[in-house]
Amino acid sequence: LGGGAPLAHVFLGPAVNPDEVLALAAAAPTPSGIQSRDSSGGGARGGGSGLGSGGVVVEKRSEVKDFADHVARHLAEGRVVGLVYGRMEFGPRALGHRSLLAEAKDRSINDRLNARLGRTEFMPFAPVTTQELARYCFKSWEDAHIASRFMTMCYDTTEEFQEKCPAVVHVDGTARPQIVDERDDLYHQVVQSYICRTGLPAL
């Protein structure tokens, strides 16, 4: 264990099987059935009587950037997104492969999410931002802080960050962020697309 190279990632768990996801969606008890559509405009296919209230939509998107932009748009419109892809994280942190994402601009999101998840107020939510914006958000962050990729380091936040992202700032002005870069692939693109859409520095 000693003297080795820095850990590249912690995605050591089971991978998502798209066929299993589709099967679960098809079995979901929705009054309107299920539709499946691709992003190329080929129309909807599948059973059920259409969408309507409570319907399930399955969309196929082959381009990573297109999918990331799609997720970022939903986030910018105030929705909560469950992002599940690739292999599951090993350890105590959700690091983008099995994560709930939401905007951090409104502190009340914490109460709403905690109520839905059965969590207490003593279980704070953490921010995620890109490496390019890390110094803007966190006072003592440095490129050499490899552990910040795994949400295991705490930082004092800047006043600008506290103003723009209050939902992920603790009462003492600190936060325990995850810093993402190109190695994080889809997750990085989702965060980057959201930042470009909203001008806000973190989710």
Coordinates of C-alpha atoms in Angstrom, one line a residue:
L1 CA 0.0 0.0 0.0
G2 CA 2.9 2.4 0.6
G3 CA 4.9 4.1 -2.1
G4 CA 2.5 3.5 -4.9
A5 CA 1.1 5.9 -7.5
P6 CA -1.9 8.2 -6.5
L7 CA -5.3 6.5 -6.8
A8 CA -6.6 7.2 -10.3
H9 CA -10.3 6.5 -9.5
V10 CA -12.5 4.7 -7.1
F11 CA -15.1 3.3 -9.6
L12 CA -14.6 -0.3 -8.6
G13 CA -18.2 -1.5 -8.1
P14 CA -20.6 -3.1 -10.5
A15 CA -21.4 -1.4 -13.8
V16 CA -24.8 -0.2 -15.1
N17 CA -26.4 -2.6 -17.5
P18 CA -28.6 -0.5 -19.9
D19 CA -30.9 -3.5 -20.6
E20 CA -31.6 -3.8 -16.9
V21 CA -32.4 -0.1 -16.6
L22 CA -34.8 -0.4 -19.5
A23 CA -36.5 -3.4 -18.0
L24 CA -36.9 -1.6 -14.6
A25 CA -38.4 1.4 -16.4
A26 CA -40.8 -0.8 -18.4
A27 CA -41.9 -2.4 -15.1
A28 CA -42.4 0.9 -13.3
P29 CA -46.1 1.2 -12.1
T30 CA -47.0 4.3 -14.1
P31 CA -50.6 5.1 -15.3
S32 CA -49.4 6.1 -18.8
G33 CA -47.1 3.3 -19.6
I34 CA -43.6 3.8 -21.1
Q35 CA -42.3 5.4 -24.2
S36 CA -38.9 5.2 -25.7
R37 CA -37.4 7.7 -28.1
D38 CA -34.0 8.6 -29.5
S39 CA -32.6 12.1 -29.8
S40 CA -32.4 11.9 -33.6
G41 CA -36.0 12.8 -34.0
G42 CA -37.1 9.3 -35.0
G43 CA -40.2 9.5 -32.9
A44 CA -41.5 7.5 -30.0
R45 CA -42.0 3.8 -29.8
G46 CA -43.1 1.3 -27.2
G47 CA -46.3 0.4 -25.4
G48 CA -48.7 2.4 -23.2
S49 CA -51.1 5.1 -23.9
G50 CA -48.7 8.0 -24.1
L51 CA -47.0 10.1 -21.5
G52 CA -49.4 12.2 -19.4
S53 CA -49.0 12.6 -15.7
G54 CA -46.5 10.3 -14.1
G55 CA -45.4 8.7 -17.4
V56 CA -41.9 7.3 -17.9
V57 CA -39.8 8.5 -20.8
V58 CA -36.7 6.6 -22.0
E59 CA -34.4 8.5 -24.3
K60 CA -31.4 7.2 -26.2
R61 CA -28.6 9.6 -26.7
S62 CA -25.4 8.4 -28.3
E63 CA -23.3 11.5 -27.9
V64 CA -21.8 12.1 -24.5
K65 CA -21.9 15.9 -24.9
D66 CA -25.5 15.8 -26.1
F67 CA -26.5 13.8 -23.0
A68 CA -24.5 16.1 -20.7
D69 CA -26.2 19.2 -22.1
H70 CA -29.6 17.5 -21.7
V71 CA -28.9 16.8 -18.0
A72 CA -27.5 20.3 -17.4
R73 CA -30.7 21.8 -18.9
H74 CA -32.9 19.9 -16.5
L75 CA -30.7 21.0 -13.6
A76 CA -30.8 24.6 -14.7
E77 CA -34.6 24.4 -14.8
G78 CA -34.6 23.5 -11.1
R79 CA -35.0 19.7 -11.4
V80 CA -33.2 17.1 -9.2
V81 CA -31.3 14.6 -11.4
G82 CA -30.2 11.1 -10.4
L83 CA -27.0 10.5 -12.4
V84 CA -26.2 6.8 -12.7
Y85 CA -23.6 5.6 -15.2
G86 CA -20.5 3.4 -15.4
R87 CA -19.2 1.5 -12.5
M88 CA -20.3 2.3 -8.9
E89 CA -18.0 4.2 -6.5
F90 CA -16.2 2.3 -3.8
G91 CA -16.3 4.1 -0.4
P92 CA -18.5 6.5 1.5
R93 CA -18.9 9.2 -1.1
A94 CA -21.1 9.5 -4.2
L95 CA -18.8 10.8 -6.8
G96 CA -20.9 11.3 -9.9
H97 CA -21.6 7.7 -11.0
R98 CA -24.4 7.3 -8.4
S99 CA -25.3 10.9 -7.4
L100 CA -28.2 13.1 -6.8
L101 CA -27.6 16.5 -8.5
A102 CA -29.4 19.8 -7.8
E103 CA -28.8 23.5 -8.0
A104 CA -26.9 25.0 -5.1
K105 CA -28.2 28.5 -5.4
D106 CA -31.2 28.1 -3.0
R107 CA -30.5 26.9 0.5
S108 CA -34.0 25.5 0.9
I109 CA -33.2 22.7 -1.5
N110 CA -31.4 21.0 1.5
D111 CA -34.7 20.8 3.5
R112 CA -36.6 19.5 0.5
L113 CA -34.0 16.8 -0.4
N114 CA -33.6 15.8 3.3
A115 CA -37.3 15.4 3.6
R116 CA -37.5 13.2 0.5
L117 CA -34.5 11.1 1.5
G118 CA -35.2 10.8 5.2
R119 CA -32.0 12.5 6.1
T120 CA -31.3 14.9 9.0
E121 CA -30.0 18.4 8.8
F122 CA -26.6 17.2 10.1
M123 CA -25.9 15.4 6.9
P124 CA -24.9 18.3 4.6
F125 CA -24.7 18.3 0.8
A126 CA -21.4 18.8 -1.0
P127 CA -20.5 21.0 -4.0
V128 CA -19.0 19.8 -7.2
T129 CA -17.1 22.2 -9.5
T130 CA -14.5 22.0 -12.2
Q131 CA -10.7 22.3 -11.6
E132 CA -10.7 25.6 -13.5
L133 CA -13.0 27.2 -10.9
A134 CA -11.7 25.5 -7.8
R135 CA -9.6 28.5 -6.7
Y136 CA -12.5 30.9 -7.3
C137 CA -14.6 28.8 -4.9
F138 CA -12.2 27.5 -2.2
K139 CA -9.6 29.7 -0.6
S140 CA -6.7 27.2 -0.1
W141 CA -7.3 24.8 -2.9
E142 CA -4.2 23.7 -4.9
D143 CA -3.7 21.6 -8.0
A144 CA -1.7 19.1 -5.8
H145 CA -4.8 18.4 -3.7
I146 CA -5.5 15.0 -5.3
A147 CA -7.8 14.0 -2.5
S148 CA -10.2 16.8 -3.4
R149 CA -11.2 14.7 -6.4
F150 CA -12.7 12.2 -3.9
M151 CA -14.6 14.7 -1.7
T152 CA -12.4 14.1 1.3
M153 CA -10.9 17.6 1.9
C154 CA -12.6 20.6 3.6
Y155 CA -11.9 24.2 2.6
D156 CA -12.9 27.7 3.6
T157 CA -15.1 29.1 0.9
T158 CA -14.8 32.5 -0.8
E159 CA -17.5 35.2 -0.3
E160 CA -18.5 35.0 -3.9
F161 CA -19.1 31.2 -3.6
Q162 CA -21.1 31.6 -0.4
E163 CA -23.3 34.2 -2.2
K164 CA -23.9 32.1 -5.3
C165 CA -24.0 28.6 -3.9
P166 CA -25.3 28.8 -0.3
A167 CA -26.9 25.4 -0.3
V168 CA -23.5 23.7 -0.1
V169 CA -21.8 26.0 2.4
H170 CA -21.7 24.9 6.0
V171 CA -22.6 27.3 8.9
D172 CA -18.9 27.9 9.5
G173 CA -18.3 29.0 5.9
T174 CA -16.6 25.7 4.8
A175 CA -17.4 23.1 2.2
R176 CA -16.2 19.6 1.3
P177 CA -16.1 19.7 -2.5
Q178 CA -15.5 17.3 -5.3
I179 CA -13.2 18.8 -8.0
V180 CA -13.7 17.3 -11.4
D181 CA -11.7 17.5 -14.6
E182 CA -11.6 15.7 -18.0
R183 CA -10.8 12.4 -16.4
D184 CA -14.4 12.4 -15.0
D185 CA -15.8 12.3 -18.5
L186 CA -19.6 12.6 -18.5
Y187 CA -19.8 14.0 -15.0
H188 CA -17.3 16.7 -15.9
Q189 CA -19.2 17.6 -19.0
V190 CA -22.5 17.8 -17.1
V191 CA -21.0 20.2 -14.5
Q192 CA -19.2 22.3 -17.2
S193 CA -22.4 22.5 -19.3
Y194 CA -24.4 23.7 -16.2
I195 CA -21.8 26.3 -15.4
C196 CA -21.9 27.6 -19.0
R197 CA -25.7 27.7 -18.9
T198 CA -26.2 29.5 -15.6
G199 CA -23.0 31.3 -14.7
L200 CA -23.1 29.6 -11.4
P201 CA -19.8 27.9 -10.3
A202 CA -21.0 24.6 -8.8
L203 CA -23.8 22.1 -8.3

